Tab-separated table of C-alpha atoms and ligand atoms in Angstrom:
chain	number	residue	atom	x	y	z
M	1	MET	CA	-23.416	8.703	-0.747
M	2	GLY	CA	-20.571	6.980	-2.026
M	3	LYS	CA	-17.599	9.654	-3.238
M	4	ARG	CA	-17.234	10.744	-7.205
M	5	ASP	CA	-14.244	9.932	-8.698
M	6	TYR	CA	-11.618	12.307	-9.020
M	7	TYR	CA	-11.155	12.510	-12.639
M	8	ASP	CA	-14.709	12.925	-13.394
M	9	VAL	CA	-15.327	15.401	-10.690
M	10	LEU	CA	-12.544	17.257	-12.442
M	11	GLY	CA	-13.839	16.149	-15.600
M	12	VAL	CA	-10.160	14.961	-17.081
M	13	SER	CA	-9.297	11.500	-18.205
M	14	ARG	CA	-6.907	9.698	-15.939
M	15	SER	CA	-4.055	10.218	-18.444
M	16	ALA	CA	-4.472	14.513	-17.887
M	17	THR	CA	-1.372	16.193	-17.904
M	18	ASP	CA	-0.061	18.706	-14.885
M	19	ASP	CA	-1.494	20.927	-16.784
M	20	GLU	CA	-5.083	20.246	-17.707
M	21	ILE	CA	-5.974	19.121	-14.309
M	22	LYS	CA	-4.728	22.176	-13.089
M	23	ARG	CA	-7.135	24.143	-16.050
M	24	ALA	CA	-10.217	22.187	-15.167
M	25	PHE	CA	-9.258	23.461	-12.166
M	26	ARG	CA	-9.839	26.962	-12.012
M	27	GLN	CA	-12.584	26.322	-14.623
M	28	LEU	CA	-14.313	25.053	-12.002
M	29	ALA	CA	-13.492	26.841	-9.285
M	30	LYS	CA	-14.206	29.933	-10.605
M	31	LYS	CA	-17.453	28.870	-11.603
M	32	TYR	CA	-18.329	27.406	-8.064
M	33	HIS	CA	-16.172	29.475	-5.785
M	34	PRO	CA	-19.680	30.046	-3.009
M	35	ASP	CA	-18.812	33.847	-3.215
M	36	VAL	CA	-19.426	34.058	-6.874
M	37	SER	CA	-21.298	31.281	-7.902
M	38	LYS	CA	-25.383	31.432	-8.901
M	39	GLU	CA	-24.764	27.121	-8.927
M	40	LYS	CA	-26.770	25.513	-5.783
M	41	ASP	CA	-24.815	23.587	-4.301
M	42	ALA	CA	-21.866	25.631	-5.456
M	43	GLU	CA	-20.278	25.179	-1.924
M	44	ALA	CA	-20.302	21.498	-1.831
M	45	LYS	CA	-18.949	21.234	-5.200
M	46	PHE	CA	-16.526	23.937	-4.651
M	47	LYS	CA	-14.822	21.811	-1.866
M	48	GLU	CA	-15.408	18.780	-4.083
M	49	ILE	CA	-13.711	20.016	-6.723
M	50	ASN	CA	-10.864	21.022	-4.467
M	51	GLU	CA	-10.392	18.124	-2.931
M	52	ALA	CA	-10.096	16.356	-6.427
M	53	TYR	CA	-7.759	19.070	-6.772
M	54	GLU	CA	-5.720	18.363	-3.865
M	55	VAL	CA	-4.850	14.651	-4.530
M	56	LEU	CA	-4.816	14.856	-8.314
M	57	SER	CA	-2.227	18.088	-8.357
M	58	ASP	CA	0.346	15.781	-5.971
M	59	PRO	CA	1.976	13.659	-7.939
M	60	ASN	CA	2.382	11.309	-4.655
M	61	LYS	CA	-1.452	11.722	-3.739
M	62	ARG	CA	-2.240	10.995	-7.123
M	63	ARG	CA	0.211	7.767	-7.646
M	64	ASN	CA	-1.881	6.931	-4.005
M	65	TYR	CA	-5.480	7.256	-5.647
M	66	ASP	CA	-4.317	5.660	-9.053
M	67	GLN	CA	-3.334	2.816	-7.121
M	68	PHE	CA	-5.987	2.852	-4.439
M	69	GLY	CA	-9.057	4.834	-5.202
M	70	HIS	CA	-9.882	6.821	-2.516
M	71	ALA	CA	-8.547	4.929	0.544
M	72	GLY	CA	-4.985	5.998	-0.947
M	73	ASN	CA	-5.833	9.160	0.594
M	74	ASP	CA	-7.565	9.448	3.827
M	75	PRO	CA	-8.770	12.795	3.788
M	76	ASN	CA	-8.213	13.148	7.594
M	77	GLY	CA	-4.139	12.677	6.639
M	78	PHE	CA	-4.435	15.939	4.029
M	79	GLY	CA	-0.690	14.450	3.576
M	80	GLY	CA	0.828	17.699	5.021
M	81	PHE	CA	3.546	16.023	6.299
M	82	SER	CA	5.488	14.594	3.950
M	83	GLN	CA	3.721	16.633	1.187
M	84	GLY	CA	5.403	19.085	2.459
M	85	PHE	CA	8.463	17.779	3.531
M	86	SER	CA	8.763	15.728	-0.319
M	87	GLY	CA	7.676	18.616	-1.925
M	88	GLY	CA	11.408	20.640	-1.198
M	89	GLY	CA	10.666	22.671	2.346
M	90	PHE	CA	8.961	23.976	4.693
M	91	GLU	CA	7.709	26.690	2.603
M	92	ASP	CA	4.899	23.843	1.030
M	93	ILE	CA	3.402	23.157	4.158
M	94	PHE	CA	1.966	26.586	4.596
M	95	SER	CA	1.865	26.519	0.396
M	96	GLY	CA	0.790	23.620	-0.427
M	97	GLY	CA	0.535	20.725	2.397
M	98	PHE	CA	-2.456	22.968	4.238
M	99	GLY	CA	-4.422	25.158	1.948
M	100	GLY	CA	-3.990	24.124	-1.349
M	101	PHE	CA	-7.538	26.006	-1.660
M	102	GLY	CA	-6.889	28.875	0.491
M	103	ASP	CA	-3.612	29.928	-1.629
M	104	ILE	CA	-4.876	30.002	-5.024
M	105	PHE	CA	-7.933	31.168	-4.040
M	106	GLU	CA	-6.524	33.923	-1.993
M	107	ASN	CA	-4.218	34.929	-4.868
M	108	PHE	CA	-7.326	34.792	-6.919
M	109	PHE	CA	-10.260	36.773	-5.578
M	110	GLY	CA	-8.562	38.743	-2.965
M	111	GLY	CA	-9.171	36.495	0.415
M	112	GLY	CA	-8.997	39.463	3.611
M	113	LYS	CA	-5.676	39.596	5.254
M	114	LYS	CA	-5.681	37.362	8.077
M	115	ARG	CA	-3.100	35.843	9.831
M	116	ARG	CA	-1.837	32.422	9.240
M	117	ASP	CA	-1.130	30.284	12.745
M	118	PHE	CA	-0.740	26.660	11.947
M	119	SER	CA	1.502	26.046	14.726
M	120	ASN	CA	-0.172	24.126	17.073
M	121	GLN	CA	-2.658	22.028	15.037
M	122	PRO	CA	-1.983	18.492	14.946
M	123	ILE	CA	-2.062	17.385	11.285
M	124	LYS	CA	-2.202	13.686	11.083
M	125	GLY	CA	0.958	12.215	9.014
M	126	GLU	CA	1.158	10.823	5.202
M	127	ASN	CA	-0.388	7.410	4.300
M	128	LEU	CA	2.344	4.906	2.894
M	129	ALA	CA	2.080	2.252	0.537
M	130	ALA	CA	4.250	-1.383	0.916
M	131	HIS	CA	4.173	-4.343	-0.309
M	132	VAL	CA	5.591	-7.679	1.316
M	133	LYS	CA	6.485	-10.578	-0.506
M	134	MET	CA	6.488	-13.925	1.730
M	135	THR	CA	6.351	-17.543	1.050
M	136	LEU	CA	3.034	-19.761	1.302
M	137	LYS	CA	3.514	-21.324	4.496
M	138	GLU	CA	3.861	-17.773	5.646
M	139	GLN	CA	0.943	-16.716	4.244
M	140	MET	CA	-1.104	-19.959	5.804
M	141	LEU	CA	0.399	-18.989	9.514
M	142	GLY	CA	0.843	-15.648	9.249
M	143	LYS	CA	4.653	-13.701	9.809
M	144	LYS	CA	5.806	-10.406	11.954
M	145	VAL	CA	7.442	-8.246	9.165
M	146	GLN	CA	9.822	-5.891	9.170
M	147	LEU	CA	8.779	-2.781	7.134
M	148	ASP	CA	12.199	-0.211	6.407
M	149	LEU	CA	10.657	2.592	5.801
M	150	ASN	CA	12.050	5.864	4.549
M	151	VAL	CA	10.167	8.494	7.005
M	152	ASP	CA	9.694	12.387	7.939
M	153	LYS	CA	11.530	12.172	11.746
M	154	PRO	CA	10.733	15.505	13.534
M	155	CYS	CA	13.486	16.673	14.435
M	156	GLU	CA	14.173	15.754	17.781
M	157	ILE	CA	17.447	17.929	18.831
M	158	CYS	CA	14.897	21.663	17.921
M	159	ALA	CA	12.056	19.845	18.366
M	160	GLY	CA	10.551	20.027	14.900
M	161	THR	CA	11.471	24.117	15.436
M	162	GLY	CA	14.223	24.446	12.896
M	163	ALA	CA	15.543	26.848	14.922
M	164	LYS	CA	18.748	25.786	16.821
M	165	ASP	CA	17.452	27.776	20.470
M	166	PRO	CA	13.623	28.328	20.342
M	167	LYS	CA	13.370	30.912	22.803
M	168	LYS	CA	15.950	32.936	21.096
M	169	ASP	CA	15.721	32.149	17.863
M	170	ILE	CA	12.880	32.641	15.722
M	171	HIS	CA	11.339	36.056	15.121
M	172	THR	CA	8.693	37.516	13.007
M	173	CYS	CA	9.130	38.435	9.975
M	174	THR	CA	9.925	41.945	9.405
M	175	THR	CA	8.562	41.889	5.302
M	176	CYS	CA	4.905	40.615	6.051
M	177	ASP	CA	4.879	41.590	9.469
M	178	GLY	CA	3.857	37.993	9.872
M	179	TYR	CA	0.952	37.239	8.475
M	180	GLY	CA	3.406	35.389	5.588
M	181	TYR	CA	1.593	36.761	3.012
M	182	VAL	CA	2.646	39.908	1.037
M	183	ASN	CA	0.363	42.202	-1.314
M	184	ILE	CA	1.492	42.183	-4.699
M	185	GLU	CA	-0.112	44.834	-7.638
M	186	GLN	CA	0.039	42.859	-11.235
M	187	ARG	CA	-1.217	45.133	-14.142
M	188	SER	CA	-3.410	43.006	-16.409
M	189	LEU	CA	-5.894	43.408	-19.431
M	190	PHE	CA	-9.141	43.928	-16.257
M	191	GLY	CA	-6.660	47.114	-15.161
M	192	ILE	CA	-4.362	47.056	-12.110
M	193	MET	CA	-5.286	43.798	-10.111
M	194	GLN	CA	-4.080	43.310	-6.305
M	195	SER	CA	-3.771	40.367	-5.246
M	196	GLN	CA	-1.451	38.365	-2.258
M	197	GLN	CA	1.525	36.129	-2.280
M	198	PRO	CA	3.433	34.332	0.070
M	199	CYS	CA	6.223	36.707	1.652
M	200	PRO	CA	9.499	35.200	0.230
M	201	ASP	CA	11.527	35.956	3.500
M	202	CYS	CA	9.616	34.081	5.529
M	203	LYS	CA	7.926	32.136	2.605
M	204	GLY	CA	3.800	32.172	4.365
M	205	ARG	CA	5.957	30.710	7.547
M	206	GLY	CA	5.266	34.605	9.130
M	207	LYS	CA	8.154	33.541	11.350
M	208	VAL	CA	12.166	33.847	10.431
M	209	ILE	CA	14.938	31.658	11.842
M	210	THR	CA	17.733	33.302	12.810
M	211	SER	CA	20.119	30.467	13.579
M	212	LYS	CA	19.368	27.122	12.150
M	213	CYS	CA	19.152	23.946	13.892
M	214	PRO	CA	22.169	22.156	12.481
M	215	LYS	CA	20.694	18.516	12.637
M	216	CYS	CA	17.479	19.379	10.274
M	217	LYS	CA	19.153	22.702	9.003
M	218	GLY	CA	15.692	24.470	9.823
M	219	GLN	CA	13.232	22.247	8.354
M	220	GLY	CA	12.029	20.956	11.604
M	221	HIS	CA	12.167	17.498	10.596
M	222	TYR	CA	14.895	14.824	8.769
M	223	ARG	CA	14.437	12.438	6.235
M	224	GLY	CA	15.647	9.105	7.526
M	225	LYS	CA	14.976	5.270	7.983
M	226	GLU	CA	13.087	3.803	10.361
M	227	THR	CA	11.935	0.279	10.676
M	228	VAL	CA	8.719	-0.765	11.326
M	229	GLU	CA	7.336	-4.051	12.985
M	230	ILE	CA	3.821	-5.320	11.337
M	231	GLU	CA	2.045	-8.718	12.444
M	232	LEU	CA	0.222	-9.985	9.098
M	233	PRO	CA	-2.694	-11.983	9.827
M	234	LYS	CA	-2.588	-15.718	8.736
M	235	SER	CA	-4.207	-17.123	5.488
M	236	ILE	CA	-4.732	-13.366	4.008
M	237	HIS	CA	-5.301	-13.446	0.486
M	238	GLU	CA	-3.170	-11.724	-1.808
M	239	ASP	CA	-5.006	-9.640	-3.759
M	240	GLN	CA	-6.226	-8.105	0.148
M	241	GLN	CA	-4.793	-4.801	0.739
M	242	LEU	CA	-4.583	-4.163	4.344
M	243	ARG	CA	-4.681	-1.083	6.238
M	244	ILE	CA	-2.107	-0.868	9.381
M	245	ARG	CA	-3.308	1.993	10.735
M	246	GLU	CA	-0.820	4.561	12.466
M	247	LYS	CA	2.491	3.227	10.876
M	248	GLY	CA	2.672	5.402	8.140
M	249	ASN	CA	4.948	8.925	7.905
M	250	TYR	CA	4.612	11.180	10.931
M	251	GLY	CA	2.198	13.680	11.928
M	252	LEU	CA	2.510	17.084	12.440
M	253	ASN	CA	2.286	18.889	16.292
M	254	ASN	CA	1.877	15.959	17.839
M	255	GLY	CA	-0.499	14.510	14.858
M	256	PRO	CA	-0.875	10.824	14.456
M	257	ARG	CA	0.827	8.351	12.249
M	258	GLY	CA	0.082	8.119	8.967
M	259	ASP	CA	-1.297	4.644	7.424
M	260	ILE	CA	0.363	2.267	5.725
M	261	TYR	CA	-1.354	0.144	2.131
M	262	LEU	CA	0.268	-3.320	2.034
M	263	GLU	CA	0.279	-4.997	-0.385
M	264	ILE	CA	1.310	-8.974	-0.741
M	265	SER	CA	2.406	-11.259	-3.037
M	266	VAL	CA	2.946	-14.860	-2.199
M	267	LYS	CA	5.883	-16.687	-4.327
M	268	PRO	CA	5.031	-19.323	-6.002
M	269	ASN	CA	6.124	-22.946	-4.600
M	270	LYS	CA	6.740	-25.993	-6.522
M	271	TYR	CA	4.737	-28.734	-4.365
M	272	PHE	CA	2.143	-26.378	-2.600
M	273	LYS	CA	-0.779	-24.567	-3.670
M	274	ARG	CA	-3.377	-23.000	-2.518
M	275	VAL	CA	-6.939	-23.457	-3.468
M	276	ASN	CA	-9.650	-21.241	-1.300
M	277	ASP	CA	-9.083	-22.289	1.768
M	278	ASN	CA	-7.598	-25.841	0.948
M	279	LEU	CA	-3.855	-26.436	0.722
M	280	HIS	CA	-2.834	-28.910	-2.438
M	281	LEU	CA	0.060	-30.962	-2.295
M	282	ASP	CA	1.254	-33.032	-5.316
M	283	LEU	CA	3.429	-35.850	-3.405
M	284	PRO	CA	5.985	-37.997	-5.357
M	285	VAL	CA	5.559	-41.607	-3.882
M	286	SER	CA	7.928	-44.121	-4.296
M	287	TYR	CA	6.083	-47.313	-7.284
M	288	LEU	CA	6.563	-49.998	-4.778
M	289	ASP	CA	4.902	-48.220	-1.582
M	290	ALA	CA	1.666	-47.075	-4.734
M	291	LEU	CA	1.762	-51.178	-5.088
M	292	LEU	CA	2.719	-52.535	-2.140
M	293	GLY	CA	-0.029	-50.450	0.299
M	294	ALA	CA	2.549	-47.979	2.716
M	295	GLU	CA	2.437	-45.874	5.403
M	296	ILE	CA	4.008	-42.603	4.408
M	297	LYS	CA	5.303	-39.528	6.289
M	298	VAL	CA	3.333	-36.397	4.358
M	299	PRO	CA	5.090	-33.049	4.789
M	300	THR	CA	2.729	-29.936	6.035
M	301	PHE	CA	2.762	-25.799	7.043
M	302	ASP	CA	2.776	-27.157	10.498
M	303	GLY	CA	4.406	-30.665	10.611
M	304	ASP	CA	4.775	-33.970	9.123
M	305	VAL	CA	1.439	-36.148	9.129
M	306	HIS	CA	0.980	-39.746	8.062
M	307	LEU	CA	-1.227	-41.377	5.215
M	308	LYS	CA	-1.388	-44.697	4.837
M	309	LEU	CA	-1.478	-45.806	1.234
M	310	PRO	CA	-3.834	-48.540	0.393
M	311	PRO	CA	-2.067	-51.172	-2.017
M	312	ASN	CA	-2.252	-50.123	-6.222
M	313	THR	CA	-2.839	-46.743	-5.324
M	314	LYS	CA	-2.991	-44.917	-9.069
M	315	THR	CA	-0.756	-41.801	-9.637
M	316	ASN	CA	-3.871	-38.516	-9.281
M	317	SER	CA	-5.369	-40.449	-6.493
M	318	VAL	CA	-6.489	-38.270	-3.783
M	319	PHE	CA	-6.566	-37.978	-0.268
M	320	ASN	CA	-7.969	-35.266	2.386
M	321	ILE	CA	-6.238	-34.391	5.110
M	322	PRO	CA	-8.907	-32.700	7.371
M	323	ASN	CA	-7.231	-29.079	9.347
M	324	HIS	CA	-4.241	-28.467	7.619
M	325	GLY	CA	-5.162	-26.404	5.167
M	326	PHE	CA	-6.068	-22.487	5.315
M	327	PHE	CA	-7.893	-20.888	7.447
M	328	LYS	CA	-10.931	-19.571	7.508
M	329	SER	CA	-10.337	-16.272	8.329
M	330	PRO	CA	-7.148	-14.369	9.978
M	331	THR	CA	-9.557	-15.290	13.553
M	332	SER	CA	-10.558	-18.175	12.655
M	333	HIS	CA	-9.311	-21.383	14.235
M	334	ARG	CA	-11.874	-23.520	11.724
M	335	ARG	CA	-8.880	-24.188	8.683
M	336	GLY	CA	-9.788	-25.984	5.145
M	337	ASP	CA	-8.021	-29.093	4.297
M	338	LEU	CA	-4.634	-30.711	3.416
M	339	ILE	CA	-5.477	-32.584	-0.417
M	340	VAL	CA	-2.826	-35.057	-1.745
M	341	ASN	CA	-2.656	-35.332	-4.859
M	342	ILE	CA	-0.807	-38.889	-5.532
M	343	ILE	CA	2.066	-38.874	-7.503
M	344	VAL	CA	3.504	-41.893	-8.216
M	345	THR	CA	7.429	-42.057	-8.771
M	346	ILE	CA	9.712	-45.087	-11.104
M	347	PRO	CA	13.084	-44.633	-10.116
M	348	THR	CA	15.660	-43.007	-12.982
M	349	LYS	CA	18.158	-44.666	-12.409
M	350	LEU	CA	18.790	-48.450	-11.186
M	351	SER	CA	21.139	-50.782	-9.378
M	352	ALA	CA	22.971	-53.783	-10.469
M	353	GLU	CA	20.821	-55.182	-7.813
M	354	GLU	CA	17.477	-53.969	-8.647
M	355	LYS	CA	17.756	-54.730	-11.840
M	356	THR	CA	18.674	-58.423	-11.099
M	357	LYS	CA	15.452	-58.625	-8.492
M	358	LEU	CA	12.727	-56.936	-10.854
M	359	GLN	CA	13.688	-58.967	-13.997
M	360	GLU	CA	12.884	-62.503	-11.820
M	361	LEU	CA	10.256	-60.378	-10.868
M	362	LYS	CA	9.033	-60.004	-14.375
M	363	ASP	CA	9.522	-63.411	-15.051
M	364	VAL	CA	7.466	-64.515	-12.422
M	365	SER	CA	4.709	-61.575	-13.159
M	366	SER	CA	1.057	-61.634	-14.141
M	367	PHE	CA	0.948	-58.203	-15.223
M	368	LYS	CA	-0.688	-57.216	-18.665
M	369	ILE	CA	-2.456	-54.651	-20.270
M	370	ALA	CA	-6.232	-54.991	-20.548
M	371	ASP	CA	-6.098	-58.010	-23.170
M	372	ASN	CA	-8.235	-56.518	-25.494
M	373	PHE	CA	-6.547	-53.429	-25.833
M	374	TYR	CA	-4.838	-53.963	-28.892
M	375	GLU	CA	-7.860	-55.041	-30.853
M	376	ASP	CA	-9.990	-52.061	-29.989
M	377	LEU	CA	-7.355	-49.598	-31.737
B	1	LIG	ZN1	7.342	37.491	6.005
B	2	LIG	ZN1	16.041	19.658	14.323
């Protein structure tokens, strides 16, 4: 069964604001929370709602989703890594990143107090979107491209711990006793409500760093450029989206890298054009060669080939050169044709000698437009 559209799941429009999304989510989440809901399928619904909210409440993921659909946010990826990072720091990993849903529900319904331990869980890195512009020749024959990516690199100085000395500078948070959460009481319409909030001192980590790593300033990671080399398959189509596995953002705790979703566009070519698997060429040919016949050179994307032009070749005559078109598929050896459309071309300037010779030619020429042409007008 296919996945439902996230906007449908939350019952909001594609242009819904963050507030509208949040409101819809809260209502549905209350309705379907498995602890309170009497609906059957509550648990499955609840999961679906959470997944939809997880994506639509995050601007990056929402953008990916709008652009790529469900493929844009690999559920395995869960986006923890960069969501945490882009959201302004480590704390987001623990609140937004991993457990968007846990947090909200623990706040809402007062979940049991348990120590959160995400320290060793491998998390796949975030998927990235990229775009490559290429020439028609590169599209046909394939290409190695270098993508410059902004990625969150794990800090190699502190091995991702954020501490200057991981052995000495990481301590259990005394405010929350390592739980990452504190209980707070709030007066509300319904009386005094107790809820849990992420610990303000350790931001939900349960641990504090007393001396931060100078390179990553305690984050455990830093934003940096990285060049990734990718081999683009031959003869891909422009509307094809490529998924390049595990070249995206870095994972956490040795989790795999995310994927790259690559879109391509092809620069228009003045002479060549792709039509399905065939390559079309408008080839300018001298009027003399067209009249007298000649062996002419035809440029192709894999070197010149020769074409025998018969005498009296008219403009828009078409010649097929087999096996010089696009590949039937990136793994196929079979190819389409090069289709050559002859454009007979007259000179824009004549030398004195050419003029004299042409005049002589005209004097002896038998050429006439069809006899009855003027009568039929
Ligand atoms: Zn704490
Ligand atoms: Zn560091």
